[in-house]
Coordinates of C-alpha atoms and ligand atoms in Angstrom, one line a residue:
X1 CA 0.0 0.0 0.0
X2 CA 2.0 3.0 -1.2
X3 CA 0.9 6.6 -1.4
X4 CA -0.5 6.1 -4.7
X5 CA -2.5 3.0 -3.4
X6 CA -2.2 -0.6 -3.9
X7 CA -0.7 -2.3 -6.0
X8 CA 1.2 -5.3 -6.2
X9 CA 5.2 -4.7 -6.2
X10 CA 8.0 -6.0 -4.7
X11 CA 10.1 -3.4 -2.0
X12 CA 13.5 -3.5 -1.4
X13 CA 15.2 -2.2 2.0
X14 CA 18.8 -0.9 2.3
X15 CA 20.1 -0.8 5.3
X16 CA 17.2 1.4 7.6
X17 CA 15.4 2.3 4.7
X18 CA 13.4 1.7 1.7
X19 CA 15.3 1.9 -1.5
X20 CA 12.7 0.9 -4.4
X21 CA 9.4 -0.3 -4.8
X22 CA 8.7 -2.1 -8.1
X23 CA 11.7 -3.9 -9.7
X24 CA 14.2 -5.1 -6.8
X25 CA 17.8 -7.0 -7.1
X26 CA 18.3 -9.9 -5.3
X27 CA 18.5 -9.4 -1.5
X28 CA 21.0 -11.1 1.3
X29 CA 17.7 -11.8 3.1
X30 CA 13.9 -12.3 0.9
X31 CA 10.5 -12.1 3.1
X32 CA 7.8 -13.9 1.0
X33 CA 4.7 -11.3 1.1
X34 CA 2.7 -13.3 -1.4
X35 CA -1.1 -12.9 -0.3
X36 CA -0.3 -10.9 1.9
X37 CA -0.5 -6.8 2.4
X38 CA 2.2 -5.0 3.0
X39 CA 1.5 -1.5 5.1
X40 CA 3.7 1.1 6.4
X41 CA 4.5 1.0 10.4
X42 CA 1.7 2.3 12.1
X43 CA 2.0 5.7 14.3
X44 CA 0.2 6.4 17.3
X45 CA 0.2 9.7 18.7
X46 CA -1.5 8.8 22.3
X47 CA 0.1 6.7 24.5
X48 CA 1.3 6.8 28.1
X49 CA 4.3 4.9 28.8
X50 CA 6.4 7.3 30.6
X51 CA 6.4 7.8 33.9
X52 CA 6.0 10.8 36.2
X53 CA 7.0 11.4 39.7
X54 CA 4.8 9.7 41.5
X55 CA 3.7 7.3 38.7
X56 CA 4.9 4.2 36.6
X57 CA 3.0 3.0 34.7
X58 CA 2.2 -1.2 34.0
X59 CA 3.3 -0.8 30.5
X60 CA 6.5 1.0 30.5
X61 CA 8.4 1.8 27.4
X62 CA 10.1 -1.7 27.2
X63 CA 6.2 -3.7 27.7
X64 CA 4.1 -1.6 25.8
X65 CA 6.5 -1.4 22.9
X66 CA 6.9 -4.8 22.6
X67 CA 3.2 -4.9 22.5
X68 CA 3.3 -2.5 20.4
X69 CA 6.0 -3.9 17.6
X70 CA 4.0 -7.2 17.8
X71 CA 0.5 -5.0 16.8
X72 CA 2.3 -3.5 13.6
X73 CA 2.7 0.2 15.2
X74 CA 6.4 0.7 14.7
X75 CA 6.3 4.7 16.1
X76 CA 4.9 5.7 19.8
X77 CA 4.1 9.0 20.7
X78 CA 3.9 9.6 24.5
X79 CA 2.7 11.7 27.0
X80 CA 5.3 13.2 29.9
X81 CA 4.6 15.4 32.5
X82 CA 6.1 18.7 33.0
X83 CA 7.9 18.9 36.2
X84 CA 8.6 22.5 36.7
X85 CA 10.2 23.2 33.3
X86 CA 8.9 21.6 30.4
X87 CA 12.5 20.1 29.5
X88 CA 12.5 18.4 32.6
X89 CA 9.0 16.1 31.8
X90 CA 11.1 15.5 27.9
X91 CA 14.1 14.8 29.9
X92 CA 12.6 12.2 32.2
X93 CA 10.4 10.5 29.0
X94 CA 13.9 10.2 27.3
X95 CA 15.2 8.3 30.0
X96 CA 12.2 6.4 30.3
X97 CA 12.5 5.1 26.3
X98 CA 15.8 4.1 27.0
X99 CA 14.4 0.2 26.8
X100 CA 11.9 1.4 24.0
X101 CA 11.7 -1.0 21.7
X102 CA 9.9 0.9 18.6
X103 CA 10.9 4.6 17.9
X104 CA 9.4 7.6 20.0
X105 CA 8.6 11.0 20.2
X106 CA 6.7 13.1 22.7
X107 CA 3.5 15.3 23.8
X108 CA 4.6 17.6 27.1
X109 CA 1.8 17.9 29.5
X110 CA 1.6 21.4 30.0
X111 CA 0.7 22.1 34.1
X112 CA 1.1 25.2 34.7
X113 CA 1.5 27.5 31.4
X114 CA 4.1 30.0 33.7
X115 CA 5.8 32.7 31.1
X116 CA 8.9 30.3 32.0
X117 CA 7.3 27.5 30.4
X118 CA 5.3 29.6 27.6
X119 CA 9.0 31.1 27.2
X120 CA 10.2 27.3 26.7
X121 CA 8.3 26.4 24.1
X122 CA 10.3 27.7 20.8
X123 CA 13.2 25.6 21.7
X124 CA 11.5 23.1 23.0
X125 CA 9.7 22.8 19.5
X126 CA 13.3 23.2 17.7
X127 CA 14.0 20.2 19.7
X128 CA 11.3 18.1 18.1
X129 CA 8.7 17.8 21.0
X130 CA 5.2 18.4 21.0
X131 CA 2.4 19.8 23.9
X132 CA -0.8 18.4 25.5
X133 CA -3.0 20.4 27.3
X134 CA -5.9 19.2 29.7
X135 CA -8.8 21.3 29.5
X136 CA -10.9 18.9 32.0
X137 CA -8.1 19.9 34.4
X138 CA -9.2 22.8 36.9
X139 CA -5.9 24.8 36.4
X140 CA -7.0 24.6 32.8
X141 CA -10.7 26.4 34.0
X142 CA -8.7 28.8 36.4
X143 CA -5.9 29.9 33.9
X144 CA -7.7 29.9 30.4
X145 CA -6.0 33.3 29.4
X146 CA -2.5 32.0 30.4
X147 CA -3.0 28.7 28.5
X148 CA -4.1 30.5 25.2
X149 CA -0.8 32.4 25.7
X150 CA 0.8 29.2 25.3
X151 CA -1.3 28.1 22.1
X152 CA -0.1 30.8 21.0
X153 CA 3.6 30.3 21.6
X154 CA 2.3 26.6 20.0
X155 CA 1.4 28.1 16.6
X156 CA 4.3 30.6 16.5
X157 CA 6.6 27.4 16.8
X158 CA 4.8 25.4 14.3
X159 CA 3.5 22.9 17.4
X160 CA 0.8 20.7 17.3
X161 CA -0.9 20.9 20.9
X162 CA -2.5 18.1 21.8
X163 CA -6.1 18.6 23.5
X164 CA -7.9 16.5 26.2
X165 CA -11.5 18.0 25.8
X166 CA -14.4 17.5 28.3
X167 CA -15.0 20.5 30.7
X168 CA -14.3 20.0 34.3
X169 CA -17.7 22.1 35.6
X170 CA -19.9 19.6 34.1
X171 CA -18.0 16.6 35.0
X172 CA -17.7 18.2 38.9
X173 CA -21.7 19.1 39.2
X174 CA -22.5 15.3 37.9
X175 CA -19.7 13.7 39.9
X176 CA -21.3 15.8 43.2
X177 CA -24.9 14.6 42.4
X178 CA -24.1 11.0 41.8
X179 CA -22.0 11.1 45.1
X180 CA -24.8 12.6 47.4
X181 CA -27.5 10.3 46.2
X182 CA -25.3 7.3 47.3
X183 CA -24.1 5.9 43.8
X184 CA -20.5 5.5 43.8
X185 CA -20.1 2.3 42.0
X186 CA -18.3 2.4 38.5
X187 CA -21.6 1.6 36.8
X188 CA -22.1 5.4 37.5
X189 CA -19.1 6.4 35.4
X190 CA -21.1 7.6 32.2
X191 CA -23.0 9.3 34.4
X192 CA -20.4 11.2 35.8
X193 CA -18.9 12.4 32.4
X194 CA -22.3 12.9 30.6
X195 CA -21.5 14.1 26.7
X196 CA -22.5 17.5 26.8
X197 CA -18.7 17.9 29.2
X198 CA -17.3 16.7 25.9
X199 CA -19.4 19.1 23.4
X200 CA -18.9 22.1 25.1
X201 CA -15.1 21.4 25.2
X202 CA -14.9 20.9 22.2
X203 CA -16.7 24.0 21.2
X204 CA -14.6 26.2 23.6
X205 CA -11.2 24.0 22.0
X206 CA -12.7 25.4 18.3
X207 CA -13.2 29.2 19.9
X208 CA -9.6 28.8 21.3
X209 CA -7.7 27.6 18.5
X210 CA -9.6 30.6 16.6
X211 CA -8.0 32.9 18.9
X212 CA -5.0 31.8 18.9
X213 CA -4.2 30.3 15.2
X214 CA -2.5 27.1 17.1
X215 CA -3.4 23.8 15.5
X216 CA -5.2 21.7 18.2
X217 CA -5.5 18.0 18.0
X218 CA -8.8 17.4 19.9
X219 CA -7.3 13.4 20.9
X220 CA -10.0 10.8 21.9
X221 CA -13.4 12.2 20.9
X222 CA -15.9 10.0 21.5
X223 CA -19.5 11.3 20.4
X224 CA -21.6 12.6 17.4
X225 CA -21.9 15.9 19.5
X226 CA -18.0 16.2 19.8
X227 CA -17.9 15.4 16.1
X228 CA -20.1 17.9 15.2
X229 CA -18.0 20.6 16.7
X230 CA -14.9 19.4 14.3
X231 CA -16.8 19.3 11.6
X232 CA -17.8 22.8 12.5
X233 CA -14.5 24.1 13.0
X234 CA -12.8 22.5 10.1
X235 CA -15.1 24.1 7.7
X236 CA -14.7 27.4 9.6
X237 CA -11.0 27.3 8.8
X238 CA -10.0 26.7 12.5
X239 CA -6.9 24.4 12.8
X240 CA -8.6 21.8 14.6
X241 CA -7.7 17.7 14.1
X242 CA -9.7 14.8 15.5
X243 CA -8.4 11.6 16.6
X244 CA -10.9 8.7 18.1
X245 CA -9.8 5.7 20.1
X246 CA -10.8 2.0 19.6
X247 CA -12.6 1.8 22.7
X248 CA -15.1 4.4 21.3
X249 CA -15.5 2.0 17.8
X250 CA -16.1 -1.2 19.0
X251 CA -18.2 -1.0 22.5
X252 CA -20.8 1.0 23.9
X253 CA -21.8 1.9 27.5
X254 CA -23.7 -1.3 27.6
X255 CA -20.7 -2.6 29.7
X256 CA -21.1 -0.8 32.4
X257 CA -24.1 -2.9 33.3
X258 CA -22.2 -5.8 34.1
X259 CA -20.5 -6.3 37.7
X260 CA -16.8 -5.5 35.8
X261 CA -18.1 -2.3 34.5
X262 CA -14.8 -0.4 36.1
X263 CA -12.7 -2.4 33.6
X264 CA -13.6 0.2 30.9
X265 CA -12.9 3.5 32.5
X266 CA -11.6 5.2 29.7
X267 CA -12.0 9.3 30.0
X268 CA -14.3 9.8 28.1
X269 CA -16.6 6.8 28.9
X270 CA -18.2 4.6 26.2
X271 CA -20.9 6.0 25.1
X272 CA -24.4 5.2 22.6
X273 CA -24.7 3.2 19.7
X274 CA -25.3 6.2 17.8
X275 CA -21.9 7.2 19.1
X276 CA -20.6 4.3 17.7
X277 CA -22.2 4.9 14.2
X278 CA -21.2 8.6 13.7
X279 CA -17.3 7.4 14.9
X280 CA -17.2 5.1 11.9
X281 CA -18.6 7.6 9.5
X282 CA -16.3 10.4 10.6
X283 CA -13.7 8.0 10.2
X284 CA -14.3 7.1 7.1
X285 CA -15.5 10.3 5.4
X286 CA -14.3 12.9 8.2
X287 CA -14.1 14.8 10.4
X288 CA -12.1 12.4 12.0
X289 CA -8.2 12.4 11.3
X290 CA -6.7 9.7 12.9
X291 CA -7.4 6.5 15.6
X292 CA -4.8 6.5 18.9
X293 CA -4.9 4.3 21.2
X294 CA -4.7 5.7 24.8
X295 CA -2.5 3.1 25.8
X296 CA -2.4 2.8 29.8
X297 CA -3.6 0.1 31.0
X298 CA -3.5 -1.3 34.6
X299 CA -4.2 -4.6 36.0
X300 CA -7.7 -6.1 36.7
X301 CA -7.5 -6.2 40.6
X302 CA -6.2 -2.5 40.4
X303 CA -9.2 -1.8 38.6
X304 CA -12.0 -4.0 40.3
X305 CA -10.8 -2.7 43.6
X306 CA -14.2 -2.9 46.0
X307 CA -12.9 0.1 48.0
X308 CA -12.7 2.3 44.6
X309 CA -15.8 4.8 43.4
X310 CA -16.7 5.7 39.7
X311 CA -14.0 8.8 39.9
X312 CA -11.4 6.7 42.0
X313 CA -11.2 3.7 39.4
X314 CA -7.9 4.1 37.8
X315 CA -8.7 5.3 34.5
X316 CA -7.7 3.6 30.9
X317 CA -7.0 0.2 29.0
X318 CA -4.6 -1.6 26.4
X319 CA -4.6 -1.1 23.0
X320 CA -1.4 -0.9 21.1
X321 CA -1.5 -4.9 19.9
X322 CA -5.0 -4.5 19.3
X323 CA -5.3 -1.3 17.2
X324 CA -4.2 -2.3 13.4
X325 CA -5.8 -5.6 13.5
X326 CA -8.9 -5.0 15.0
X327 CA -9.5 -1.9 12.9
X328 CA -8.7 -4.3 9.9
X329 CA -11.2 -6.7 10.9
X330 CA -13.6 -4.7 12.2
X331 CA -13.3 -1.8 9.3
X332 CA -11.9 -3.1 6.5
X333 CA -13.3 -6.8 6.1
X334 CA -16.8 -5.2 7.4
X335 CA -16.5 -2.4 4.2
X336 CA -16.3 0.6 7.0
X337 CA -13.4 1.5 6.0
X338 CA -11.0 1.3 2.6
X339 CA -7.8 -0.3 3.2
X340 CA -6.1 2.9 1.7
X341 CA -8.3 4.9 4.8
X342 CA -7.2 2.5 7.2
X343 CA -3.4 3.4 6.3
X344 CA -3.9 7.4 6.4
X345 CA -5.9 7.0 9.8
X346 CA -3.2 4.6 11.3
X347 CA -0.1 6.0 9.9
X348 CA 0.4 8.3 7.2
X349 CA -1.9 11.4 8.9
X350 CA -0.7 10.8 12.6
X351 CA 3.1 11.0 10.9
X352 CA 1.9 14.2 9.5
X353 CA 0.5 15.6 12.7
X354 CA 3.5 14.8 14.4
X355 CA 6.1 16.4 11.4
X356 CA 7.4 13.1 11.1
X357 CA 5.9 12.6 7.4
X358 CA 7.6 11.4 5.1
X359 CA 10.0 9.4 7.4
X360 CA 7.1 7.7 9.2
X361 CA 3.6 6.4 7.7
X362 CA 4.5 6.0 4.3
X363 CA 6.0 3.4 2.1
X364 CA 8.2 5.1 -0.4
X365 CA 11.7 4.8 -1.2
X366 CA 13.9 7.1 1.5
X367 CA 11.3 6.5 4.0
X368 CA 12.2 4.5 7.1
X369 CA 11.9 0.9 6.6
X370 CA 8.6 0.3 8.8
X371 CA 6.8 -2.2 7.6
X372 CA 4.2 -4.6 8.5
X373 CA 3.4 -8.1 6.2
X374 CA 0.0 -8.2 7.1
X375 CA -1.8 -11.7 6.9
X376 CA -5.4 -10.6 5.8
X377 CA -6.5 -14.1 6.6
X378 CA -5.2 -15.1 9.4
X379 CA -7.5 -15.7 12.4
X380 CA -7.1 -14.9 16.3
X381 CA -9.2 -14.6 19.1
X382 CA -8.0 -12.1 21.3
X383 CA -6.9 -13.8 25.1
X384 CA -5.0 -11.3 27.2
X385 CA -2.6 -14.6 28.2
X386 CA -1.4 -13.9 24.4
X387 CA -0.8 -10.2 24.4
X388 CA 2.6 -8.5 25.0
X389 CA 0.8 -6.2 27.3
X390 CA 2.3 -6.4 31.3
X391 CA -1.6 -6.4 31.9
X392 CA -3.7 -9.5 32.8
X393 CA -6.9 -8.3 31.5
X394 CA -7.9 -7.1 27.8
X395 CA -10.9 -5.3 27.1
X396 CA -11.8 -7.3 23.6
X397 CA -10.9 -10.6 25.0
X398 CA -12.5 -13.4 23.7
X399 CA -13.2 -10.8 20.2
X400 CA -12.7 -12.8 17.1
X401 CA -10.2 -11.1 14.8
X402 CA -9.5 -12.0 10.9
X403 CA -5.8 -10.4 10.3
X404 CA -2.9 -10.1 12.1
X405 CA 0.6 -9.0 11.7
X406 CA 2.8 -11.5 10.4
X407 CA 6.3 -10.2 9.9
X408 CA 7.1 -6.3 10.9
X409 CA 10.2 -4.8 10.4
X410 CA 11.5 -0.7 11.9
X411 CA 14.2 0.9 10.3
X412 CA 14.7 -2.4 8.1
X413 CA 15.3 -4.8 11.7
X414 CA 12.7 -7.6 11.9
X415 CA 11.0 -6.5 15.4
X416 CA 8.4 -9.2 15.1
X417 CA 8.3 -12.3 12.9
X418 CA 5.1 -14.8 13.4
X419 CA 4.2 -14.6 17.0
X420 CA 8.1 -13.4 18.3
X421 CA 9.4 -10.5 19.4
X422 CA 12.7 -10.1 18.1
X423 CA 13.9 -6.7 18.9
X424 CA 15.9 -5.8 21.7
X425 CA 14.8 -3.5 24.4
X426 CA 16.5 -0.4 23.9
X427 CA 16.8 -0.6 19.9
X428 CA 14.0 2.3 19.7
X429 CA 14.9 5.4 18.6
X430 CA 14.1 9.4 19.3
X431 CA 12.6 10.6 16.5
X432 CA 12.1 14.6 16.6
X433 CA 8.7 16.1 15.3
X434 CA 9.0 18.7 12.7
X435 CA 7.3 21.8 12.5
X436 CA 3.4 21.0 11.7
X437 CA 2.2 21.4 7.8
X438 CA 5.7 21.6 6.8
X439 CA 7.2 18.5 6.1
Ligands
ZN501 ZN1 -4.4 9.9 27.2

């Protein structure tokens, strides 16, 4: 699957890259792709494998790459923390991917937007990292005007700031309610974080990045409401992006009927079929951009915890093995989605995004050599006991899946070849962003 679309062609790697698509020489080593596809690494722009300090997560850099590599996503983009200077959150996230197994970059939580830290962010851009901001945060409702000073700063660097949306009033008045009236149990969570927290983020997010000209990258949006505020804001010229997450695609808040509801705390929770519908067709037709996974998952008794109420239950699940071939099975082989708009959704928009295109998300000769040889038949229930994932719990197990990685290679090193992971912790790489729309 090239940029031109598919087509069948042999490609030829030298060294970390790709040297020719088409007519190849002879090669010291052959892979035999024949029925299969071949797709370019895939790219996900939310994960949370770094730690902060007074957090590790599960899935550090070494697990959750390695269930990364084995899912086809070659290139990891993760969130750190600012810890008084932003450099200091990149700093510790570098040390962090030391055992990284796939290639990295980062988004730098932005705490407190200080004119230190707004005054960090030109170099900090020059140095190929990106921002994240929490609007659900209260610093976010108490210092608005300081944070658009830093959008701002974002769009006068060229930097993509990523944007948790849902607005902290609404979520606080709901959360307050449900709490006095005695229902604290996680079956309360949708409750808690009701969708109009999401749509008027999202509409505040579109009136912000009006303001302040930066390019906002709205990350999991999870409702037709949310959607309708993109699609809004992209035709009024604002520099808004959407990304969803696979949670959002495949389940609804159905499952927080059952006694393990608090094993699918996600912010923002699952939502209505409807939901679900308007996901796929903003997928497929727009507004949405791109599919991360929110990668943070922690481990079933952690989450099931009696003691725990809807807002205590530590939030998020895994994702990274899951995301290509689920969204294959589930999009592709159900005709939701073309296999050329499964690529641009998994790979070749997030690389834009991040200024990492065309190294990352493409298949073209000079590109890195991140490759997956995808088996479009192959067949795989999903059984957490299987997954690369340091978690003992997965939120599609028992989901029947048809295709799977087979063979995926980053930088041209096979990282994963028919149900082994061969790369060596460590082998990942920093990969700077570029300056967004520019590359
Ligand atoms: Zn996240």
């Amino acid at each position: 699957m090239t940029p031109d679309g598919e087509r069948r062609a042999d490609l030829a790697i030298d060294d970390e890259r790709i040297s020719a698509i088409g007519d190849v020489p002879r090669a010291s080593r052959e892979i035999d792709a024949r029925g299969k596809l071949v797709l370019p690494g895939c790219v996900d722009l939310h994960t949370h494998l770094a730690s902060t300090p007074t957090f590790t997560p599960l899935d550090d850099f070494e697990h959750g790459t390695r269930a990364a590599v084995a899912g086809g996503v070659t290139t990891v983009c993760s969130m750190v923390y600012q810890e008084g200077s932003l450099r200091a959150g990149a700093e510790r996230g570098l040390r962090d991917a030391a055992r990284s197994c796939a290639d990295f970059a980062f988004h730098v939580v932005v705490t407190d937007p200080s004119p230190a830290a707004i005054d960090e962010v030109a170099a900090l851009a020059r140095e190929g990292h990106g921002l994240k901001v929490f609007m659900v945060s209260p610093h976010f409702v108490e210092r608005t005007a300081d944070y658009l000073d830093l959008y701002r700063a974002a769009a006068a660097a060229g930097v993509v700031v990523a944007v948790h949306a849902e607005d902290r009033a609404v979520i606080d008045r709901a959360t307050a309610q449900l709490h006095a009236a005695g229902r604290t149990g996680a079956e309360w969570f949708p409750e808690s974080r009701p969708v109009q927290a999401e749509i008027v983020a999202v509409r505040a997010a579109l009136a912000h990045a009006e303001l302040s000209g930066a390019a906002l990258y709205l990350v999991h949006l999870s409702s037709r409401g949310a959607l309708d505020g993109l699609r809004e804001g992209k035709e009024r010229g604002a520099r808004l992006l959407g990304e969803t997450r696979p949670l959002y695609l495949y389940l609804t808040r159905e499952r927080f009927t059952r006694p393990d509801a608090a094993l699918w705390v996600g912010q923002p929770p699952l939502r209505e079929r409807e939901d679900v519908e308007a996901l796929w067709a903003a997928l497929r037709d727009g507004p949405l951009d791109t599919v991360g996974t929110d990668h943070i998952p922690h481990r079933r008794a952690a989450k099931l915890d009696p003691s725990l109420t809807f807002d205590t239950v530590p939030p998020g699940v895994a994702n990274l093995e899951t995301l290509l071939p689920m969204l294959y099975s589930e999009g592709v082989r159900r005709g939701r989605l073309t296999l050329a708009r499964l690529v641009e959704v998994l790979a070749t928009v997030p690389a834009r995004i991040a200024g990492l295109h065309p190294r990352k998300g493409v298949l073209a000769p000079g590109s890195d050599a991140d490759v997956v040889v995808f088996d479009p038949n192959a067949r795989r229930t999903i059984r957490s006991s299987e997954m690369h994932s340091a978690c003992d719990y997965d939120p599609y197990e028992g989901w029947d899946v048809t295709g799977w990685p087979e063979v995926v290679l980053s930088r041209g090193e096979v990282v994963f070849e028919r149900g082994t992971i061969t790369a060596r912790p460590g082998r990942g790489r920093f990969v700077p962003r570029g300056r967004y729309g520019e590359s």
